[in-house]
CSV table of C-alpha atoms in Angstrom, one decimal:
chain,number,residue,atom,x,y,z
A,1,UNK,CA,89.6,64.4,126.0
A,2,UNK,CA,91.4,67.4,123.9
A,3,UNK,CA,94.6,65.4,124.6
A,4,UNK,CA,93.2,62.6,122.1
A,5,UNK,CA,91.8,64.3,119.6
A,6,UNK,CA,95.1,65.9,119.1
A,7,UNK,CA,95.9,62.7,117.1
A,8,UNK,CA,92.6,62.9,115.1
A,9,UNK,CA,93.4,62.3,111.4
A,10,UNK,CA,92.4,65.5,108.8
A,11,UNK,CA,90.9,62.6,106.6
A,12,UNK,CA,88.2,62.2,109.7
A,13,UNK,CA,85.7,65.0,108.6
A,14,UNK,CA,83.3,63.9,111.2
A,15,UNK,CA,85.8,64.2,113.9
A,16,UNK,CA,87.2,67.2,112.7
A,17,UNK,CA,83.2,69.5,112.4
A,18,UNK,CA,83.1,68.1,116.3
A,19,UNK,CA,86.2,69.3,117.0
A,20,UNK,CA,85.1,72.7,115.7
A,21,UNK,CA,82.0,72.6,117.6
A,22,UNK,CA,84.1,72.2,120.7
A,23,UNK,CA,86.3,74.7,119.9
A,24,UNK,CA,83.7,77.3,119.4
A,25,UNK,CA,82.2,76.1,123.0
A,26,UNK,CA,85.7,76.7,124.4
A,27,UNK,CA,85.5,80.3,123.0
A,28,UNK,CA,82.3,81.3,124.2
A,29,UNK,CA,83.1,79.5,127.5
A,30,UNK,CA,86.1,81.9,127.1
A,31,UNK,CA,88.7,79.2,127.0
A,32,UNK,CA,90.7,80.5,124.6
A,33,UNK,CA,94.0,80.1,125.6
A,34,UNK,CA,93.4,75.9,126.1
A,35,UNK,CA,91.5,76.3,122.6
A,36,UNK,CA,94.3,77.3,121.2
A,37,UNK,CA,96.9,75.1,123.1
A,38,UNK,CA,95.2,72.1,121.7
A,39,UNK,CA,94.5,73.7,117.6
A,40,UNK,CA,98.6,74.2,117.5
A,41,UNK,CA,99.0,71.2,119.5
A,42,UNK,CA,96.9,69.4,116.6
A,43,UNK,CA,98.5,70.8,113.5
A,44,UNK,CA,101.8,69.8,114.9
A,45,UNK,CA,100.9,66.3,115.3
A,46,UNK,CA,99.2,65.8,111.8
A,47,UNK,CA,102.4,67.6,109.9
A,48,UNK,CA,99.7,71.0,109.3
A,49,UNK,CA,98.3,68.9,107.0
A,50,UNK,CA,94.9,70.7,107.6
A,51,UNK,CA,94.5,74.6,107.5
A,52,UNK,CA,92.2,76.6,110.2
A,53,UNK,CA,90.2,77.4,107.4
A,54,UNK,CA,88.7,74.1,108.3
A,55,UNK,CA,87.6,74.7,111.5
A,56,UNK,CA,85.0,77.4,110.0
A,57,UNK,CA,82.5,77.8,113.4
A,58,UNK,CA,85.6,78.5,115.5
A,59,UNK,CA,86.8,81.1,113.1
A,60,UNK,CA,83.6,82.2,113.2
A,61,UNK,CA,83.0,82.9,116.9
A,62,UNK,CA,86.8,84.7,116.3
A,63,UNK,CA,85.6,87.4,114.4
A,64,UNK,CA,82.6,87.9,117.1
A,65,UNK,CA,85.8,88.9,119.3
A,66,UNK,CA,88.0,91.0,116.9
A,67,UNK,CA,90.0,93.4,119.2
A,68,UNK,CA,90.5,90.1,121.6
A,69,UNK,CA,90.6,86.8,120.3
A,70,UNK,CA,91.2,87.3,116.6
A,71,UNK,CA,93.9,90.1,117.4
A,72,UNK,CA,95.6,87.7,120.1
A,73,UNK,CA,96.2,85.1,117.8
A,74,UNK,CA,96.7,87.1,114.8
A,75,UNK,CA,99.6,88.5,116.8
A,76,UNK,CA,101.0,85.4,118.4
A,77,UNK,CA,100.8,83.6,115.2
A,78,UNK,CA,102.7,85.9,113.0
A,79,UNK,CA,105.6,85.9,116.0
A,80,UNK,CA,105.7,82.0,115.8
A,81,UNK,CA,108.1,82.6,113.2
A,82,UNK,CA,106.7,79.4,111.5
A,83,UNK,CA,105.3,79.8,107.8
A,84,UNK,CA,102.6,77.3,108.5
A,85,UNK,CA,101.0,79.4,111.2
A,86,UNK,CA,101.5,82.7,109.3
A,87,UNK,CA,100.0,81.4,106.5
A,88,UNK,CA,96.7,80.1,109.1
A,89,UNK,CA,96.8,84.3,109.9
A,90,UNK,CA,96.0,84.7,106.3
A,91,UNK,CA,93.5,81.9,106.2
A,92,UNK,CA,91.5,83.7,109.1
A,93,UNK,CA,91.1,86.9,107.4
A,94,UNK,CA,91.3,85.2,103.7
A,95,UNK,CA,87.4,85.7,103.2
A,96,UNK,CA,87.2,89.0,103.9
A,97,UNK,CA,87.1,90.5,100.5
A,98,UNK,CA,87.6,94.3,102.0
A,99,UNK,CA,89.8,93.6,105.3
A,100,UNK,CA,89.4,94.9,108.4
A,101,UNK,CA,90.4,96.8,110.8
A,102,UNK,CA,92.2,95.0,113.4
A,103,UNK,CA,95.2,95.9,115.6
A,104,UNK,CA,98.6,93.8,117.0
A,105,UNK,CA,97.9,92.4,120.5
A,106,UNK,CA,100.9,94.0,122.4
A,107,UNK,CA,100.4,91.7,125.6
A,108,UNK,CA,101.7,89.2,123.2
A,109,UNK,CA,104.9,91.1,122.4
A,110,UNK,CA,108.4,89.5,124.4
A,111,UNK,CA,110.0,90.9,127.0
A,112,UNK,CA,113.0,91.7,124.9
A,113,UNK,CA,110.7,93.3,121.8
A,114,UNK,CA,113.7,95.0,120.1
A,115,UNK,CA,113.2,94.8,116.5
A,116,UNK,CA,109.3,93.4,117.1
A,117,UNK,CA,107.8,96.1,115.9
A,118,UNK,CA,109.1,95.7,112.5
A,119,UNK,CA,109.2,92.4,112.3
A,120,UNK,CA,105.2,92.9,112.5
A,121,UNK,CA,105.2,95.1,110.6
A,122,UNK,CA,106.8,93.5,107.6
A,123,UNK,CA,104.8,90.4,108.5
A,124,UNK,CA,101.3,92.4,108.1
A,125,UNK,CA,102.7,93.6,105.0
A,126,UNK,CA,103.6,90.4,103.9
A,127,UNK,CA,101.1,88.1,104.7
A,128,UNK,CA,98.1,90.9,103.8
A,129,UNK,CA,99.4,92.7,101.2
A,130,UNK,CA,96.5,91.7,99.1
A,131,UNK,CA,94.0,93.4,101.6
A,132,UNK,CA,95.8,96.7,102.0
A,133,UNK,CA,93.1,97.8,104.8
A,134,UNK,CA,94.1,94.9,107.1
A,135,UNK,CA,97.6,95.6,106.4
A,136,UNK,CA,97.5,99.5,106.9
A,137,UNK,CA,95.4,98.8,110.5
A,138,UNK,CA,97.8,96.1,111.8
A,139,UNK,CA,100.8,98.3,110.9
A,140,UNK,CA,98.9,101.4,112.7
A,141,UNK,CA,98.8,100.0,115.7
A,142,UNK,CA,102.7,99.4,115.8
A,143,UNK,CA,103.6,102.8,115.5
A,144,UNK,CA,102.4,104.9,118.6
A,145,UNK,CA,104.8,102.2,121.0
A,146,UNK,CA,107.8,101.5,118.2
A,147,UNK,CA,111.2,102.3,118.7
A,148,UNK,CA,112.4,105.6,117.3
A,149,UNK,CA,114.8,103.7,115.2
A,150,UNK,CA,112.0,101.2,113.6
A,151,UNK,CA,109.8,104.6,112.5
A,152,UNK,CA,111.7,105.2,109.6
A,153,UNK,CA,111.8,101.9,108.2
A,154,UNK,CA,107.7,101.3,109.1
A,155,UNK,CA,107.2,104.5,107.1
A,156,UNK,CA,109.2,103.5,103.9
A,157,UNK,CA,107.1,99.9,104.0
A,158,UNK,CA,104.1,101.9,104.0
A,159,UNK,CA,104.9,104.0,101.2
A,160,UNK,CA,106.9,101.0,99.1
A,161,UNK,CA,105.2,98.7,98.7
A,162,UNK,CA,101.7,99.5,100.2
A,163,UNK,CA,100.9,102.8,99.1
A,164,UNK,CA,102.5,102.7,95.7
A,165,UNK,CA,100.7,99.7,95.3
A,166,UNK,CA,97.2,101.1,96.4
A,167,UNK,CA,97.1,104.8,96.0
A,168,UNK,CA,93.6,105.0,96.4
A,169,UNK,CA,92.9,103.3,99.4
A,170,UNK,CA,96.2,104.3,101.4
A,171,UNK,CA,96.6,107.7,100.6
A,172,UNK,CA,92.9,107.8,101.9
A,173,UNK,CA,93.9,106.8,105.5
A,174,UNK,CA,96.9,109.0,105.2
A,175,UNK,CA,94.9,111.8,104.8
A,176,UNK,CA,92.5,110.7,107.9
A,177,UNK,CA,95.3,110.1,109.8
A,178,UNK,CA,96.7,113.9,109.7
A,179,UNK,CA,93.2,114.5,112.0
A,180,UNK,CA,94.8,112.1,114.6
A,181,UNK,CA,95.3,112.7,118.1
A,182,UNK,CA,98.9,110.8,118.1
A,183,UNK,CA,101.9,113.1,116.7
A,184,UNK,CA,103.5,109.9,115.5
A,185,UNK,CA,100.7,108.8,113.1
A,186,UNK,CA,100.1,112.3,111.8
A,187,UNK,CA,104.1,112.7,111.3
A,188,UNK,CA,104.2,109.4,109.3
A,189,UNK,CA,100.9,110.3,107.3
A,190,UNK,CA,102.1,113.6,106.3
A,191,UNK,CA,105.8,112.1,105.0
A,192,UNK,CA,104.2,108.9,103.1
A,193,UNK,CA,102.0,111.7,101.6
A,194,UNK,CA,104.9,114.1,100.4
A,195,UNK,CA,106.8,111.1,99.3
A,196,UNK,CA,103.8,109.8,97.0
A,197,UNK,CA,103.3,113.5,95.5
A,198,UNK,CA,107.2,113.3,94.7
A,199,UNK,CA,106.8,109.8,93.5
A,200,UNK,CA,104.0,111.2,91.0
A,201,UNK,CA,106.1,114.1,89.9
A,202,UNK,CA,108.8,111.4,88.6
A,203,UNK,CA,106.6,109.6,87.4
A,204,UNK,CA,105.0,112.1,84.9
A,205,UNK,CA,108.6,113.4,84.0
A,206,UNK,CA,109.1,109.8,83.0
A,207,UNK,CA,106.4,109.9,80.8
A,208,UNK,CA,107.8,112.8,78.9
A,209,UNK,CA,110.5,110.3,77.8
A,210,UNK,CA,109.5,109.0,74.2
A,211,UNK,CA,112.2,106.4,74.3
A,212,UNK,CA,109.6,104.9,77.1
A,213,UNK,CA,106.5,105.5,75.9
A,214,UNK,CA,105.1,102.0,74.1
A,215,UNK,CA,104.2,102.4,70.1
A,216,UNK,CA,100.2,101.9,69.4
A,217,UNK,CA,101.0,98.3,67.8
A,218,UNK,CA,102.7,97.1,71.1
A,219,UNK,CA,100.0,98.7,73.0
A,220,UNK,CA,97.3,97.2,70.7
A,221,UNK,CA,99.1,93.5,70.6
A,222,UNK,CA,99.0,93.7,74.2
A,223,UNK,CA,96.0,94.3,74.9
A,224,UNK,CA,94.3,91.8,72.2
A,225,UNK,CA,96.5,89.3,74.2
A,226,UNK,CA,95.6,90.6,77.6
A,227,UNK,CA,91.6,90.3,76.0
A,228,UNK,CA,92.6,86.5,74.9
A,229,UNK,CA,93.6,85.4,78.3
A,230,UNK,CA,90.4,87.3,79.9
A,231,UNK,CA,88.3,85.3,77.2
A,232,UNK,CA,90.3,81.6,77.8
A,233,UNK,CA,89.8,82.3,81.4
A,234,UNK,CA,86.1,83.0,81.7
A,235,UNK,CA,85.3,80.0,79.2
A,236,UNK,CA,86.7,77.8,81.5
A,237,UNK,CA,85.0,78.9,84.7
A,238,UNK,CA,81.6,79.3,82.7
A,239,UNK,CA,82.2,75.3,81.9
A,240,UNK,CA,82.1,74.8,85.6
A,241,UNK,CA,79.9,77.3,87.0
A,242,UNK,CA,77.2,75.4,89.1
A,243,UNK,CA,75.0,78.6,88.3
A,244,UNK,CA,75.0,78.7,85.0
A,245,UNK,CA,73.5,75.7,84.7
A,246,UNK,CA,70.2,77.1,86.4
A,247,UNK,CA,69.2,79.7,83.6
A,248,UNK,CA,69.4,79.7,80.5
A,249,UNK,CA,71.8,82.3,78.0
A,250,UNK,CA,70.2,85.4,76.3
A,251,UNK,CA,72.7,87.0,73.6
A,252,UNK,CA,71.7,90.9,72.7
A,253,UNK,CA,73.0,92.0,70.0
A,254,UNK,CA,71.7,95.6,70.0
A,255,UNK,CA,69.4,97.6,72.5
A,256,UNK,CA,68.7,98.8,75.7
A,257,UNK,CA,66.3,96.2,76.7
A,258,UNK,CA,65.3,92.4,76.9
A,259,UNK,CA,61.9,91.2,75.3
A,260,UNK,CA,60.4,88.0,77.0
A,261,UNK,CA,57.4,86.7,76.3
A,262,UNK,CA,54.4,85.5,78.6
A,263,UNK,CA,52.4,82.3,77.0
A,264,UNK,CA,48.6,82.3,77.7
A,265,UNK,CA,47.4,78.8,76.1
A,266,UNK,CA,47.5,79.6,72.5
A,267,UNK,CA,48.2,83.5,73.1
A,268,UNK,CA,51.6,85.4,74.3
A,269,UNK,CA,52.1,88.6,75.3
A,270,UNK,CA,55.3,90.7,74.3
A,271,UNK,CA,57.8,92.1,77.6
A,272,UNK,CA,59.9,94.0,77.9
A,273,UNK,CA,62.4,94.3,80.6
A,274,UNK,CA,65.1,97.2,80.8
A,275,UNK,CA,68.3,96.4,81.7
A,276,UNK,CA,70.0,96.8,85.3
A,277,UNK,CA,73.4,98.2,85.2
A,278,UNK,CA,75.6,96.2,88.0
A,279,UNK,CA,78.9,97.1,89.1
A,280,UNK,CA,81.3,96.2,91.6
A,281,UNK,CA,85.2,97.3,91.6
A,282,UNK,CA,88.3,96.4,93.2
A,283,UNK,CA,91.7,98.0,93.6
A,284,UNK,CA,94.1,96.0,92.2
A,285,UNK,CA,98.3,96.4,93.5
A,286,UNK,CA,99.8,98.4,90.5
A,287,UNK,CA,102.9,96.5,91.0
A,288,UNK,CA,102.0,93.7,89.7
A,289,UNK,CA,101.9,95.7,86.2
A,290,UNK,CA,105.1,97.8,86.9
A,291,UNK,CA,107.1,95.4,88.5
A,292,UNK,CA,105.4,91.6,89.1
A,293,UNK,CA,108.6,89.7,89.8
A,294,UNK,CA,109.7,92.4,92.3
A,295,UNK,CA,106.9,92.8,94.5
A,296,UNK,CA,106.6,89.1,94.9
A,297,UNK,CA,109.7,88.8,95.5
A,298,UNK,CA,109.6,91.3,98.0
A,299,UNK,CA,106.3,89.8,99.8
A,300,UNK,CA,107.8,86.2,99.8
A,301,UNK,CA,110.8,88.0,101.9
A,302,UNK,CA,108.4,89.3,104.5
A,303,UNK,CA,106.5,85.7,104.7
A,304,UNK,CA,109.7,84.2,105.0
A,305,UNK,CA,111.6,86.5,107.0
A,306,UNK,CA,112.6,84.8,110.7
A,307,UNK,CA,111.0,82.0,109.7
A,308,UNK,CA,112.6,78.8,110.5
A,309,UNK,CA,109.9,76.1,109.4
């Protein structure tokens, strides 16, 4: 039966929920390597014309089976060396807004695994830069079985770009990774550490440099244009917002708190409602400020890297 719906057609969307369904039941039946025979099997066959992103229960029942399942074909994906399936690793994780902690399957690793380590390494880098967390874990698990010569290399790709990039959130795990049991993490923490507090020190000598420093018109300019494209850009996704259609738009102009009034037949009484401070924040690669053409360049390389479809 899997052998046919190999050749379903993505347009079939009826086909395509049952074959998640079954896929699911494979994984609880803990079928997974026939599961996964048939999904690669599939997007062969229709030209990986449809994502895995599609197949949303199956992904689901993945995540129920994170150090097993989801690791295993996190790892054997990304060492496909196809673009298609490394871009399907991404799609896995892709609503995760935080990342996760996850680790490379090693069982999945060649015979031969010269160079592997790194080649994961650049690959979790690549692939997950935008979710530093995911990125730091996968490349974490690499380094208590890598080759002496890889180490050096893993540690400058976790200093440039990732913790350059996130300061915060890296530097963080460094410093929880000096408590660890394994000498090689707690070497490698302690260096991309030291190398980030020299990195700094440049950085504020650099600043001392007036023929750097960006007059208060340029600053000002850019940030009325930087404010114009934040405008433009929530405009358009207010036109389209499903929920913004459901309530309707209060403007305060001054004030602390909202008045609303309750109607009683011919009487209404005055409310008022103080307002809620909400707040949610992200850290965003710095980069992309310092250097946006570099750093994609740089993560295109790691997608792309081996790759030869």
């Amino acid at each position: 039966m899997l052998d046919i719906c190999c050749h379903t057609k993505p347009e079939n969307k009826g086909t395509i929920d049952n074959i998640d369904f079954t896929l699911e039941r494979l994984l609880k039946r803990k079928d997974f390597a026939d599961g996964i025979d048939f999904l690669e099997r599939f997007f062969e066959l229709s030209e990986y014309k449809l994502s895995v992103k599609h197949f949303d229960s199956f992904v689901h029942e993945l995540h129920n089976h994170r150090d097993t399942y989801l690791s295993t074909l996190l790892t054997r994906w990304l060492l496909s060396k196809k673009m298609k399936l490394g871009k399907y690793s991404y799609d896995l994780l892709r609503d995760i807004d935080n990342g996760i902690s996850i680790g490379f399957d090693k069982s999945c690793f060649p015979e031969d695994s010269q160079g592997v380590h790194l080649f994961l390494a650049r690959k979790a880098c690549g692939w997950f830069f935008n979710q530093p967390k995911t990125a730091i874990s996968l490349i974490e698990s690499l380094i208590p079985d890598a080759p002496e010569d890889d180490l050096g290399d893993i540690q400058l790709l976790i200093f440039n770009p990732l913790c350059i990039s996130y300061p915060g959130s890296i530097c963080q795990r460094m410093e929880e990774l000096q408590n660890s049991s394994q000498s090689r993490l707690k070497e490698i923490a302690s260096n991309v550490l030291s190398d980030y507090e020299k990195y700094q020190e440049s950085v504020m000598a650099a600043l001392e440099v007036n023929e750097l420093k960006p007059s208060e018109q340029d600053c000002h300019t850019y940030w009325k244009h930087q404010n114009k494209l934040m405008n433009e850009s929530m405009k358009q996704d207010r036109s389209k917002s499903f929920i913004i259609s459901l309530f309707t738009e209060s403007v305060l102009l001054y004030g602390n708190k909202s008045i609303y009034y309750i109607h009683h037949d011919e009487q209404k009484t005055r409310q008022e409602l103080p307002l809620q401070e909400f707040s949610h924040s992200i850290e965003f690669a710095s980069m992309y400020y310092v250097d946006p053409h570099g750093i994609e360049n740089m993560i295109w390389q790691f997608k792309a890297e081996g790759c030869a479809s």
